[in-house]
Structure formats: C-alpha cells, structure tokens
Amino acid sequence: MVTGGARAVARCDMLGVAPYSDMEGGLYRAYLTPAYAAAQGRLSEWMEAAGMTVRRDAAANLIGRYEGTDATAPALLIGSHLDSVRDAGRYDGPLGIMLGVEAIDALHQADKRLPFPIEVIAFGDEEGSRFPAAMLTSRAVAGTLSPDALDLSDSDGVALQDAGVDTSTYLSAVRAPGTTLAYLEAHIEQGPVLEAKGLAIGTVTGIAAQLRFAAIVTGQANHAGTTTMGLRRDAMTGAAEMMLAIERIARDDASDLVATVGRVEALPGAPNVIPGEVRFTIDVRSGDEARRNRAAQAILVALEGIASTRHLSLSLNQIHDLPASPCDPALMDLMDAAIADTGQPPFRLVSGAGHDAMVMAALCPTAMLFIRCKDGISHNPAEHVDPADVDIALQAIMGFIENLGENFVGA
Ligand code: GLV
Ligand code: MN
Ligand code: MN
C-alpha cells in the first residue's frame, strides 16, 4: 500500500524531470515558464482528485479549496512554492504543497469537514530565480506588494507583464480581510539540526531576516595583452576583493549572521579582455534584524572603499528586504501537541532559509513544520527526504488541523 507520505514524495519526484523542468538532466522550474505551467496542470489534477475546486489567481498561484461546514468561515491555508532554484533538489517547495494535497485527500476519503474551509496554495516565485525579486506571488496574496515592484524583467529581457500575467490586475490576488484563519507550511529543514537530533520533524519558531542586493562594479574593458597591470581598472579583481570582504564581515560576526554572493556575471566575458563590468548578488541574513542591518552597512562601507581604491564605480541596488518573522505562539503549541500525538518528541528550531510563511505573516498567524533532510543538503540535486519521515509529517499536519478545528471559534 502506498502511504500519503510516500505518494507526496513520489509526486515531487515526478515533477523533478521534463516536462516539469526547463533544464536537461536536472530540475529548474522558474516562475511562469513552460515547466511551471506543466507542473500547475498536473497539480491541478491531483487537487481535483482530492476533492478540491481549483483556481489560478491573478499572480498565477494555483489554489485548491476544500469546503468546511461553514463556507463563510475564514480558511486555513496550507502551502509552499512550486518554483525552484537552478539545478534544484525536488522537495524544496513542492513537498509542502503535496502534503497539503495529501491532508485534504485523507479528509475527503473520510468524508470529514472542518468548521472552516482549507485551501492548498502553490506559490510561484519564492526563490526569485527568474526575476530580480523574490516571493512576488505570496506578497501579492498577503497584500504587501506595491505596483511599482512589478516593473521587472528577467535576464533575457522578458518583462513580467509579457511572461503570462497581467501586471495591471496582479495585486487583485490579495486575500480579502477576514478570509484567512492561518497559514501552515511544511518544508524540508534544509539544514542539519533534525538529523543531528535523530528527529523526523520539528516545529519552527521563526524565520531569519533577509536582505538582498544587486551589485554592479564598473571599470574599464581593455586589451588583456597590452594593458600593463598598473594601468588597469579591472572590474573582476575588484569584485573578487569585494566578495572576500563580504565573507570576512560575516565570519568576523561569529553569530547566526550569514552573507552570500550567489550569482556573478563578468562582461564582456572573453579570455583576452579585462572585464569592464561585473554584476553580482549579495544575500545577508540573521535572526536579529539589527545585526543584519549593521552587517549590510559594514559591507556597503567596505565595498565603497575597495571601489574607490581601485578607481572603479559601484552601484548597489537593494532588491529584497524581509523582516524576521516569528511563528504564532498558539499555533506552535498546537503543532507541538500534534507532533507529540505522532509519538515523536516535540522539538523547536529556527529557520535560516526563507519561506513564503515569512510573507504570509503580514496577513495571518503562521505555523511551519520542518522535516528532516539527508545531510542537511538543499538547493542541490542531492536533496533527499525519507518517505517514512514525510508520513510522520502528514500525521502531524492532520493532528494540527484537528487541533485547530477543536480550538476554532467561529466569527
Ligand atoms: C529560499 O530558499 C531562500 O532561503 O533563499
Ligand atoms: Mn529554496
Ligand atoms: Mn523553499
């Protein structure tokens, strides 16, 4: 017999290859690509088979709804994201959606209705791997996106407006006040803590604050054979020194502060040309927002110093700012109780990774459940989760829904 946990894992595996991936020999599913549309098509069939009515909102999120006993009651949302990083693992995002579908399927099979509707939501742009922004679609749902944030183009110059959504109606994806009871997201831990503790699942206490910048270093492109070393304005070596400074600032902090340069592009990109322009991203995170901001300021000062010494120009554009997001204390208690009912010891941990939950916290109380992943590896095709752990997670989600139903006080 295939259990719900095993089926959730198998479905993520199914979505890990073409036509649900835009990349040969691996997984890359970015927002609004053919692979994204194909994955939504498949997910929509699974949602319907589990007893949900399905719609796509103005931000191209896919939403399945399972009615409760009172259609006017605010809905519990269960969700995560369908998009991925480049050369991704298969479970970061989709697993939380598949677990939502499995939970509804189990309720549907048992002909059970809660006092509130449940909606499973598949967000589209958590990773920010296509457009220079992230969590666009959950920000649209939470009502924290401004219209000018939609003026975006991907690296091929395709504007968001031409990518399959209408930016003039995009913000209508916002949920109306009073229609959302809570948001629950299950996710692989993407870190080593649960594995080290020998635990299958844990309750998340909150998510670290994030800041992201796009940096452009400009020097002078010139001939690699004729320009003597002292006369160069090499954007590449300047950027390299900047990256080492970023690493040093984060290391010297010796806290939970982390800083990453994850994407670099050197132009014009030829072996015999001194690079005239280098573009790179900077991602800075800490559970403590003030610490994150102090580090970002120190990075800014260091980078400006390096640019000035090397006669380069530097432009730093902030593309992302998400505050630290604590999970709801009452929902954490309900999750701990649900975990205890599975026979596992309740355990709490913080999330260094970002999740749509940190955006949804502006709209409603949020809860997150982490699932152990092998060697703590994520954002890597080697990402692995044990179906037996996912089964335990599904039991905990079912218990959480039941606990929420028992504690629900109608409007
Ligand atoms: C999402 O995976 C993030 O933490 O950047
Ligand atoms: Mn991710
Ligand atoms: Mn994720």
XYZ file of N, CA and C and ligand atoms in Angstrom, residues 80-81 92-93 126-127 185 187 190 354-355, ligand 3:
34
model
N 3.124 26.096 -0.071
C 4.563 26.308 -0.253
C 4.733 26.659 -1.735
N 5.939 26.527 -2.275
C 6.163 27.045 -3.635
C 6.470 25.956 -4.651
N 12.284 20.964 -2.082
C 12.244 22.330 -1.556
C 11.056 23.040 -2.210
N 9.962 23.147 -1.483
C 8.751 23.778 -2.002
C 7.653 22.775 -2.302
N 8.893 31.968 -5.033
C 9.563 32.074 -3.733
C 11.062 32.284 -3.899
N 11.649 31.589 -4.856
C 13.108 31.553 -4.947
C 13.712 32.802 -5.592
N 2.851 25.941 6.632
C 3.785 25.486 5.595
C 4.665 24.373 6.157
N 7.940 21.958 5.234
C 9.100 22.148 4.353
C 10.227 21.256 4.845
N 16.270 21.800 5.295
C 17.364 22.433 4.533
C 18.564 22.728 5.415
N 14.587 31.193 3.848
C 13.370 31.985 3.710
C 12.226 31.114 3.221
N 11.024 31.507 3.556
C 9.832 30.755 3.135
C 8.692 31.729 2.901
Mn 11.599 26.541 -0.190
